[in-house]
CSV table of C-alpha atoms in Angstrom, one decimal:
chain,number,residue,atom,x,y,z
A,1,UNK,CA,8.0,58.6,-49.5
A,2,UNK,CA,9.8,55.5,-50.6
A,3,UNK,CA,12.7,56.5,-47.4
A,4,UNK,CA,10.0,57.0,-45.4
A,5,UNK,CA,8.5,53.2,-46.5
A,6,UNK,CA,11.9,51.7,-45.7
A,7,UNK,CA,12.2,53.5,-42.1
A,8,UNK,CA,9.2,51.8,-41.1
A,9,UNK,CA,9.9,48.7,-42.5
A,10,UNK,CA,13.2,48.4,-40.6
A,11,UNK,CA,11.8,49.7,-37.4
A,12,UNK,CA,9.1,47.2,-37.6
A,13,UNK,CA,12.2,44.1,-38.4
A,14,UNK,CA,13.8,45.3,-35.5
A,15,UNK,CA,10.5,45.5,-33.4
A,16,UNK,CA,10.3,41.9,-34.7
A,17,UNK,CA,13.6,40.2,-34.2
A,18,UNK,CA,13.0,41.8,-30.1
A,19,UNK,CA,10.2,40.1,-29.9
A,20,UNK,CA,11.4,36.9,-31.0
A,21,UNK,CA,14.6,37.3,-28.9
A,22,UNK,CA,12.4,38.2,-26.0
A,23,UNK,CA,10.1,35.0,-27.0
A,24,UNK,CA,13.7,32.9,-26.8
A,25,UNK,CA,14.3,34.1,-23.6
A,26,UNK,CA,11.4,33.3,-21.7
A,27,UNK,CA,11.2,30.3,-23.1
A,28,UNK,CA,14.6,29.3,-21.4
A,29,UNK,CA,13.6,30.8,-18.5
A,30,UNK,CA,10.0,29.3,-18.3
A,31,UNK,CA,10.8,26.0,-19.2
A,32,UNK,CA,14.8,25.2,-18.0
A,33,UNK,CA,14.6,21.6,-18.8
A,34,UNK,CA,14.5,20.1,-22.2
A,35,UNK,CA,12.0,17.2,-20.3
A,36,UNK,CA,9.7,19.8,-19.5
A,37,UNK,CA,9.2,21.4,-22.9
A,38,UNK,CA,10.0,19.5,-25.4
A,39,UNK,CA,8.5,21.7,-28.3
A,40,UNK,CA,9.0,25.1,-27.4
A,41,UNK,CA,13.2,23.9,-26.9
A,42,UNK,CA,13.1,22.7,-30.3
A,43,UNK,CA,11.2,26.0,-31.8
A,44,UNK,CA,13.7,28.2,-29.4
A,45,UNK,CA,16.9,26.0,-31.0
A,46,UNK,CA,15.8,27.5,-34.3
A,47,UNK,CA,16.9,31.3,-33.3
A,48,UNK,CA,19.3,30.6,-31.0
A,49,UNK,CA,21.4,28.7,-33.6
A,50,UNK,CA,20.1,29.5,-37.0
A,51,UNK,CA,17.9,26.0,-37.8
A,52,UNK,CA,16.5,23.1,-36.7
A,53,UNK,CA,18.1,21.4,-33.3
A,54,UNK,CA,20.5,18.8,-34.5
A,55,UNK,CA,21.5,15.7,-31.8
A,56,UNK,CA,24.7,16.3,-30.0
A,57,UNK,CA,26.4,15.0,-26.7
A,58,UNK,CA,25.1,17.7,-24.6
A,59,UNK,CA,21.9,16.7,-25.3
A,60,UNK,CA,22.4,13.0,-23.0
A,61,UNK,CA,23.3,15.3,-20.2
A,62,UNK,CA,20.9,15.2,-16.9
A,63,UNK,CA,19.6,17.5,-15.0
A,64,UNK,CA,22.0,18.8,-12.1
A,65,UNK,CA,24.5,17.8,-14.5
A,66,UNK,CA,24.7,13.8,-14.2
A,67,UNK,CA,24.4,11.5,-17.2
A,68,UNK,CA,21.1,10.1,-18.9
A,69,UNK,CA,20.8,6.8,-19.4
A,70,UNK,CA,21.9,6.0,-22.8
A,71,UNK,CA,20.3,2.6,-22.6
A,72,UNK,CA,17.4,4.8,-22.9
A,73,UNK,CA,15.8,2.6,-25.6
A,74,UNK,CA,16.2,-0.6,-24.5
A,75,UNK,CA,14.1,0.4,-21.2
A,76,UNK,CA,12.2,3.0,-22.3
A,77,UNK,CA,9.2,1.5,-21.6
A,78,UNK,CA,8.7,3.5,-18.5
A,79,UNK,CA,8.1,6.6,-20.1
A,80,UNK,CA,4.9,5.2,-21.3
A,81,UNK,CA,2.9,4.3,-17.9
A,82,UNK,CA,0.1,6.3,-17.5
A,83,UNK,CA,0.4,7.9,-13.9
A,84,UNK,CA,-1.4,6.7,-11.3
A,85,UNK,CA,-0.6,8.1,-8.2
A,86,UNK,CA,0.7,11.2,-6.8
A,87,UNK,CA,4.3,11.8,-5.8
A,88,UNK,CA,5.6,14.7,-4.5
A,89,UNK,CA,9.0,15.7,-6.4
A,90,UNK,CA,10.9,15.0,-3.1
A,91,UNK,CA,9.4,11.1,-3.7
A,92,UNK,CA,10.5,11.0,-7.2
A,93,UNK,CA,13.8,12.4,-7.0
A,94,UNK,CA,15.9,11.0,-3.5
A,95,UNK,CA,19.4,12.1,-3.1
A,96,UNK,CA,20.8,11.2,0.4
A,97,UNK,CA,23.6,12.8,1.9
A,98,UNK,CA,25.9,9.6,2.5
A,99,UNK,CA,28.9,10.2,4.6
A,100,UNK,CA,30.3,6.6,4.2
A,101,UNK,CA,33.8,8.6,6.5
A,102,UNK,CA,31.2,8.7,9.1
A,103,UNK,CA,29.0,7.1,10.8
A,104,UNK,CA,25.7,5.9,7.8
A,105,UNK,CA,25.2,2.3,7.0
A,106,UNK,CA,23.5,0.8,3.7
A,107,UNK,CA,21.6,-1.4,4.1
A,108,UNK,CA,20.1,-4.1,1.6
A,109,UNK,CA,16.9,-5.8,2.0
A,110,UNK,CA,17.4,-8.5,-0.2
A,111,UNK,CA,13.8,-10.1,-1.1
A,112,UNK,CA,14.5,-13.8,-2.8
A,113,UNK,CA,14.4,-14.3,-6.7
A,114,UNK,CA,14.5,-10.4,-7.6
A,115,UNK,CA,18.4,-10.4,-8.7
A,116,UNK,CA,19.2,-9.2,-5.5
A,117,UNK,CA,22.3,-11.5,-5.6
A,118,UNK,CA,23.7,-9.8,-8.7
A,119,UNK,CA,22.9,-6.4,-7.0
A,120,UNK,CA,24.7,-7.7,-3.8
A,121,UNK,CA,28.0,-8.6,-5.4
A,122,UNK,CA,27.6,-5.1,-7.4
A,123,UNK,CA,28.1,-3.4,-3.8
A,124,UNK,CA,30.8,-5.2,-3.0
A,125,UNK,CA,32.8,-5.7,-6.2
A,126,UNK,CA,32.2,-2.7,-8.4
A,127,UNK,CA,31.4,0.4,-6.4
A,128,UNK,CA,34.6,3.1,-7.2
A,129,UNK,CA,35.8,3.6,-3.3
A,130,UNK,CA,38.4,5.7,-1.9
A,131,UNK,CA,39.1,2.2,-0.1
A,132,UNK,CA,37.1,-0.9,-1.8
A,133,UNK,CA,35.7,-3.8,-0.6
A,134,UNK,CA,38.3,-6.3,0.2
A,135,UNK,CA,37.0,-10.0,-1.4
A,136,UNK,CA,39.1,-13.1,-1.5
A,137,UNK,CA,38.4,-16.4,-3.9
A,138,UNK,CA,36.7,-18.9,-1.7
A,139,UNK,CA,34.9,-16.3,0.8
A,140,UNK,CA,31.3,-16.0,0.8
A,141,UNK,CA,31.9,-12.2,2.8
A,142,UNK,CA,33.8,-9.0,1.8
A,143,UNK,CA,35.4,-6.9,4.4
A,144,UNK,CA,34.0,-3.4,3.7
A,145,UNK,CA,35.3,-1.0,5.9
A,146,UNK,CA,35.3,3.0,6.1
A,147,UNK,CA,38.4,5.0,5.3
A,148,UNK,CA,40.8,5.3,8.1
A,149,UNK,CA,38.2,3.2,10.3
A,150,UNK,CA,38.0,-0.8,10.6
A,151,UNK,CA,34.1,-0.1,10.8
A,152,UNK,CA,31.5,-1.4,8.2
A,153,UNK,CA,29.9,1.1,5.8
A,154,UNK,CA,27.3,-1.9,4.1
A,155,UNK,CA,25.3,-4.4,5.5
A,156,UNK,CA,24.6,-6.9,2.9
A,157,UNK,CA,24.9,-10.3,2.7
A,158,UNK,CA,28.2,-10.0,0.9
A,159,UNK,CA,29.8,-8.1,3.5
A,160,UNK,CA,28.0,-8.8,7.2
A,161,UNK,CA,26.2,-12.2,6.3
A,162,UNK,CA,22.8,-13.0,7.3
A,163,UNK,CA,23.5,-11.3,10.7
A,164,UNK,CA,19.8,-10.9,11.3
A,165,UNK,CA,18.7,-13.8,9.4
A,166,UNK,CA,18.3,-15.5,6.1
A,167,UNK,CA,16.7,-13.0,3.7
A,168,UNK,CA,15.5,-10.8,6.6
A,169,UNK,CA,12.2,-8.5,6.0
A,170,UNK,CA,12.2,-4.9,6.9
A,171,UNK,CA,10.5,-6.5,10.4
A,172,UNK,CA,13.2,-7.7,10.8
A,173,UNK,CA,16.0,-5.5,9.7
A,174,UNK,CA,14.6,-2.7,11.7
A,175,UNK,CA,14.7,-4.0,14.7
A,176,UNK,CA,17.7,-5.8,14.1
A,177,UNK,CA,20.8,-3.9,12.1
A,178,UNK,CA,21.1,-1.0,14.9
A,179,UNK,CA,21.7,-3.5,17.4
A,180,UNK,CA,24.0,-5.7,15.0
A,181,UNK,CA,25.8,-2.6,13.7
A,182,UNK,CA,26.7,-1.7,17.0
A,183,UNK,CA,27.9,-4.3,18.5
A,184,UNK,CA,30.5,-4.7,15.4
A,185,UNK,CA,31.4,-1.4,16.0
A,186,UNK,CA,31.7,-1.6,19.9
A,187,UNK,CA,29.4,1.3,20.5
A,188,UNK,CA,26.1,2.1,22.7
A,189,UNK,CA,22.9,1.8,20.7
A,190,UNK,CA,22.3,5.1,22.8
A,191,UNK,CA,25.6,6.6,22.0
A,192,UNK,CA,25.7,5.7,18.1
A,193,UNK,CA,24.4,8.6,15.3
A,194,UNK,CA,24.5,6.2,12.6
A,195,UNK,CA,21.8,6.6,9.9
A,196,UNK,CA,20.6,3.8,7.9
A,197,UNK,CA,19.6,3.6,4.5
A,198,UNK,CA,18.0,1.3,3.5
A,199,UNK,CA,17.8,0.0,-0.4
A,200,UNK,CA,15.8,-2.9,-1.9
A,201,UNK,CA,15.1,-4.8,-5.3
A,202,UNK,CA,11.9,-5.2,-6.6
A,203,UNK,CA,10.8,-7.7,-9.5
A,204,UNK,CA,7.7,-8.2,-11.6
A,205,UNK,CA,5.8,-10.6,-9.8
A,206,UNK,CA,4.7,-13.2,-12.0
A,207,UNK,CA,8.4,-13.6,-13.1
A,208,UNK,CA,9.6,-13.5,-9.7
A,209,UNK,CA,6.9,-16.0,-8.6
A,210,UNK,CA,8.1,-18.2,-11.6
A,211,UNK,CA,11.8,-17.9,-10.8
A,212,UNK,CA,11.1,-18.9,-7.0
A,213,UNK,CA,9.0,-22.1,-8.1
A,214,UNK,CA,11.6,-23.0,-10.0
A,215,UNK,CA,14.6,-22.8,-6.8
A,216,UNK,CA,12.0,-24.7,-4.8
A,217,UNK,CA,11.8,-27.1,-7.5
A,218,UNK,CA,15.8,-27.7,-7.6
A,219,UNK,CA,15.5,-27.9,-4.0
A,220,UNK,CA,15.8,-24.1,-2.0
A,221,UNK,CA,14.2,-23.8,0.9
A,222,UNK,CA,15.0,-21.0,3.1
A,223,UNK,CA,13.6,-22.9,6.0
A,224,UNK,CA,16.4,-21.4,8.4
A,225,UNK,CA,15.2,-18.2,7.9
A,226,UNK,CA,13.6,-16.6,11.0
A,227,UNK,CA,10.9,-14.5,10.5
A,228,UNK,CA,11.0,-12.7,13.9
A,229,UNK,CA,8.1,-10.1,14.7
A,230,UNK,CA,7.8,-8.4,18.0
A,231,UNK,CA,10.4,-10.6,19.2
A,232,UNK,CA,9.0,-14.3,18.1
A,233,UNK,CA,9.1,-16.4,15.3
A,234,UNK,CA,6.0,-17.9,14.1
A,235,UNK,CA,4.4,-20.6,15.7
A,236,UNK,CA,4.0,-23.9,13.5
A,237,UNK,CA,0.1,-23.6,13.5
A,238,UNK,CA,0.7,-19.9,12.4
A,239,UNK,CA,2.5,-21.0,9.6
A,240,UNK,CA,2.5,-24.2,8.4
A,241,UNK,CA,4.9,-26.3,6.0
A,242,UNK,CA,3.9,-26.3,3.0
A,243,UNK,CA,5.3,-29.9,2.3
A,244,UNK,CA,6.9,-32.6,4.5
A,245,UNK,CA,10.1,-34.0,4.4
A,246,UNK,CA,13.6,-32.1,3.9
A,247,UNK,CA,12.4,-29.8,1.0
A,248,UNK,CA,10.1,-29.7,-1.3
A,249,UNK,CA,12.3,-30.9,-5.2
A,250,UNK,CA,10.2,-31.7,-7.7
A,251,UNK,CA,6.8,-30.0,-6.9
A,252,UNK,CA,5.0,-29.5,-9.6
A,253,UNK,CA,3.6,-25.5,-10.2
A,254,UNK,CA,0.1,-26.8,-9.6
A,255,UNK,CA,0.7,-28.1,-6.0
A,256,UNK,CA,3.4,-24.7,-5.3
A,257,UNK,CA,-0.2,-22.5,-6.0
A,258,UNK,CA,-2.4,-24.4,-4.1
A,259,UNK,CA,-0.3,-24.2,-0.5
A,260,UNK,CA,-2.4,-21.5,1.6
A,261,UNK,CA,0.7,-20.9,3.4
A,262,UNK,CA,3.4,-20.6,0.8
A,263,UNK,CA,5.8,-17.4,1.6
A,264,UNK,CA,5.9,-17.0,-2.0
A,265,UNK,CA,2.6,-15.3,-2.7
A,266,UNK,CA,3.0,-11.6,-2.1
A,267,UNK,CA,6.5,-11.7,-0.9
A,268,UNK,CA,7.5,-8.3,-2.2
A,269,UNK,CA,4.8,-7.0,0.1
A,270,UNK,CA,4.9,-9.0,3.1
A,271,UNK,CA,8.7,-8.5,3.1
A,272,UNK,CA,8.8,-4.7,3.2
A,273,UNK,CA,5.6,-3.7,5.3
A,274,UNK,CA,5.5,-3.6,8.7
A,275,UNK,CA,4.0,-7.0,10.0
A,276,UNK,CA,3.4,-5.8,13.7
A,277,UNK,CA,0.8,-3.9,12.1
A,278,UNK,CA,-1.2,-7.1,11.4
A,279,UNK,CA,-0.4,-9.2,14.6
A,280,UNK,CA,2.8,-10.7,12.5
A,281,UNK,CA,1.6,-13.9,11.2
A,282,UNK,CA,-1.2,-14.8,13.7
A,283,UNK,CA,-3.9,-14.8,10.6
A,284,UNK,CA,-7.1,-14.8,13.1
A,285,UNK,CA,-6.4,-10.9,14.2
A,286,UNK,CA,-8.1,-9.3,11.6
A,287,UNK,CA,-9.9,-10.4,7.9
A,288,UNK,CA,-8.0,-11.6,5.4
A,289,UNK,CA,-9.2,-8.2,3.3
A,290,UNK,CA,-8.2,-5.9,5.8
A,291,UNK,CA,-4.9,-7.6,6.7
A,292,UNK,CA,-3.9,-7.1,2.8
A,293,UNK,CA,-5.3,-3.6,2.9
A,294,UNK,CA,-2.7,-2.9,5.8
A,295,UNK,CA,0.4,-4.9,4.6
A,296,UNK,CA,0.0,-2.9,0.9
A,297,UNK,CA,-0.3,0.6,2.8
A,298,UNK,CA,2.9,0.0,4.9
A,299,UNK,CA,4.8,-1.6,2.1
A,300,UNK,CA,4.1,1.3,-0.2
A,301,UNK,CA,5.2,3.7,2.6
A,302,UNK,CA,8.2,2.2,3.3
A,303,UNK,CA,9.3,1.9,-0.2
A,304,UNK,CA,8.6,6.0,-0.5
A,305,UNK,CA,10.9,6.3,2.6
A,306,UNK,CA,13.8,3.9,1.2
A,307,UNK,CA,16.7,5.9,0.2
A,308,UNK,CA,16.5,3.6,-3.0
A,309,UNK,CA,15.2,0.6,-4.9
A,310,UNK,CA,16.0,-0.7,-7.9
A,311,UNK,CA,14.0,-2.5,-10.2
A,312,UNK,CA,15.3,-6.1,-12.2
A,313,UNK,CA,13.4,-5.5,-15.2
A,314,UNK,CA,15.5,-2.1,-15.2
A,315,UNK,CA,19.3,-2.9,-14.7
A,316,UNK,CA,20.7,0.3,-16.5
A,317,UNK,CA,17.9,2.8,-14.4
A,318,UNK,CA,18.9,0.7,-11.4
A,319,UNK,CA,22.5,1.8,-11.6
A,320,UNK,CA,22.3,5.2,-12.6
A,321,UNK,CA,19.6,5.9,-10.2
A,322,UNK,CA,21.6,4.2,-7.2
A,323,UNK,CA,24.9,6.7,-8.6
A,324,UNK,CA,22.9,9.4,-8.7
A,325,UNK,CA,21.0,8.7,-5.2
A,326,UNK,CA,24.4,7.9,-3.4
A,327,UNK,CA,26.7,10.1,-5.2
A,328,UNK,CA,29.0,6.6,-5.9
A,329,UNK,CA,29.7,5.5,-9.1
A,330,UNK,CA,30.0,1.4,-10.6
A,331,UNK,CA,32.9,0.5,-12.2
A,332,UNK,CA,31.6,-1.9,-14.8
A,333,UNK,CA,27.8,-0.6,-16.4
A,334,UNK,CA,24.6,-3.6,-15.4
A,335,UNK,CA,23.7,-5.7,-17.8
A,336,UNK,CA,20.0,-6.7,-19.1
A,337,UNK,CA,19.8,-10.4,-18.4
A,338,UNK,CA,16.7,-11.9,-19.9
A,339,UNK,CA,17.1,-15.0,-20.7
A,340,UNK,CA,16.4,-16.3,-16.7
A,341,UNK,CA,15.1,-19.2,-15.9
A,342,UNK,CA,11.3,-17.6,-15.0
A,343,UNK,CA,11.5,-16.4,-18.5
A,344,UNK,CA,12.0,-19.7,-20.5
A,345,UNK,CA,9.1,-21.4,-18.7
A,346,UNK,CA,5.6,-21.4,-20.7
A,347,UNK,CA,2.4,-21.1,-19.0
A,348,UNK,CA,-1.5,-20.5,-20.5
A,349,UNK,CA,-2.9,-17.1,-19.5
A,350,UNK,CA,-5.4,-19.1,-17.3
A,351,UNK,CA,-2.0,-19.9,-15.1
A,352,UNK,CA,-0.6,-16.3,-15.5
A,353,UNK,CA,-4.2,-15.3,-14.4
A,354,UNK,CA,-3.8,-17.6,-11.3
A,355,UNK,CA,-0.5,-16.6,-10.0
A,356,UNK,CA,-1.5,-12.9,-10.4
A,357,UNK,CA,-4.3,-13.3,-7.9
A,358,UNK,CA,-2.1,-15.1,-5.9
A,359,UNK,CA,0.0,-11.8,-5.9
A,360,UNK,CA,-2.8,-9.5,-6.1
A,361,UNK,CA,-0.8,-6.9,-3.5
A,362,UNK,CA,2.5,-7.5,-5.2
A,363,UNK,CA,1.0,-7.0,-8.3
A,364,UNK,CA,-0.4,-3.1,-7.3
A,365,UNK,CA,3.2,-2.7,-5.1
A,366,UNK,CA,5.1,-3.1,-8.1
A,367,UNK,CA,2.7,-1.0,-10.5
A,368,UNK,CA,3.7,1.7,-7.8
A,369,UNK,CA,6.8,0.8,-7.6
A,370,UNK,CA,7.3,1.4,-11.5
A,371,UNK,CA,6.2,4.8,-11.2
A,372,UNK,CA,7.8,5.8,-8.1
A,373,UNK,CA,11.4,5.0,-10.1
């Protein structure tokens, strides 16, 4: 009786130890990534390794094998936005095939006062290349040129200049770089099989609405900068000066707000969308509401169709997700800078209110921005 008792009680261990093995299994199997299920990994960890899942260096490893983030704390705040839109995974995870021995181009769209400088010299100065960018003391451009080949693999404005303007918009890049790009290269636009990709840098908008007050203030004013659509700049009427004289030092936040006209409010958008779309800057072809309707659309779909952006509020993301996106790798990690001049300046919430209406469409462009990285 009692050998009996124990027979059963060992077939029914072993019945049970399958079961949990089994259990372990599909768990791996159903759920690959640690990201994916969180709970049932930590629950698994304690049969396939005898007790509860202890930290180890494996466990900062990425997906497809390439490196977390181990900044992770200092910018995990994105983990916590509540989704609001719907991405495909193609969307959320972009990896371009970028033959830089070829014939494909980066280029940058570099929107004013959204650390788009530092990102620039990044490109040009700490990029690990099979033949880096060659930068002298006292020149404003790099020469960045293929391997085996005297043709450019970056347009930037550290390594072509302003070649299709001062801080040119995606109007204007697009219609521009594959003629510029070209001609460097002495080849037909009909002839050429170069593909362009094109990256940006987005800021939070109140801060970068701040920060741009505050160049004005010292004296910036862009005010060579062409904004060409369908082959014109704007007429004066369509877009007034928002002060007279040589620039506008000294303005005071109060009168930078109140100029209808100011390129400053919604620039993220305006910059990146299409402005064909909206009779360029002729303001009497459609309502105000419906032009800002258009301008977001085509600003958010050009954003999904960048082969990357990077975010300022996000250095470490920004450089991982540019590696990771490009296959390159930086030589020196970003750094979290702060302490800007948009940050030290002190406004009431009635002012913070203000300038967010001002930038109603950069405002919901950079709320999808944040989820789309």
């Amino acid at each position: 009786m009692d050998e009996k008792s124990n027979s059963s009680h060992q077939r029914f261990l072993v019945v049970l130890l399958m079961v949990l093995i089994f259990g372990v299994i599909m768990i791996q199997y159903v759920c690959p990534s640690k990201s994916e299920c969180q709970m049932l990994h930590h629950l698994g960890s304690w049969f396939t390794v005898g007790g509860p899942p202890r930290p180890r260096i494996g466990d900062n490893e990425m997906q497809d094998g390439l490196q977390k983030d181990p900044y992770i704390a200092e910018d995990g705040a994105l983990a916590r936005f509540v989704p609001r839109f719907n991405f495909t995974r193609a969307e959320l995870y972009r990896v371009v095939d970028f033959n830089m021995k070829g014939d494909d181009v980066i280029v940058f769209l570099h929107i004013q006062k959204t650390g788009g400088t530092t990102f620039g010299r990044h490109l040009v100065r700490n990029i690990k290349l099979e033949r880096p960018c060659e930068c002298h003391a006292g020149q404003k451009k790099c020469t960045c040129f293929r391997p085996g080949k005297k043709e450019t693999w970056l347009f930037s404005r550290f390594s072509t200049g302003w070649s299709c303007g001062l801080h040119a918009d995606w109007t204007e890049l697009t219609s521009c770089v594959p003629v510029v790009m070209n001609k460097k290269d002495k080849k037909s636009v009909q002839k050429s099989k170069k593909s362009f990709y094109y990256i940006t840098m987005l800021r939070d908008p109140v801060s970068r609405y701040l920060s741009e007050w505050k160049h004005v203030q010292r004296g910036a004013t862009w005010k060579t900068a062409l904004h060409m659509c369908d082959g014109r700049p704007p007429t004066q009427d369509e877009l007034p000066a928002c002060y007279s004289g040589d620039d506008w030092t000294g303005v005071s936040l109060a009168d930078f707000m109140n100029c209808p006209s100011n390129l400053a409010n919604n620039r993220q958008v305006r910059m990146l969308a299409d402005l064909s779309l909206v009779g360029c800057y002729n303001m009497s072809s459609m309502s105000e509401l419906e032009r800002g309707h258009v301008l977001l659309a085509s600003a958010k779909a050009n954003l999904r169709n960048m082969a990357f952006f990077g975010l300022t509020e996000f250095q470490r993301k920004t450089q991982y997700l540019f590696e990771r996106t490009f296959g390159l790798r930086f030589i020196r990690a970003f750094t979290q800078i702060n302490s800007t001049r948009a940050a030290s300046v002190g406004i009431s919430e009635k002012v913070r209110w203000r300038i967010e209406g001002l930038n109603a469409l950069d405002v919901e462009l950079y709320e999808y921005a944040k989820e789309l990285f």
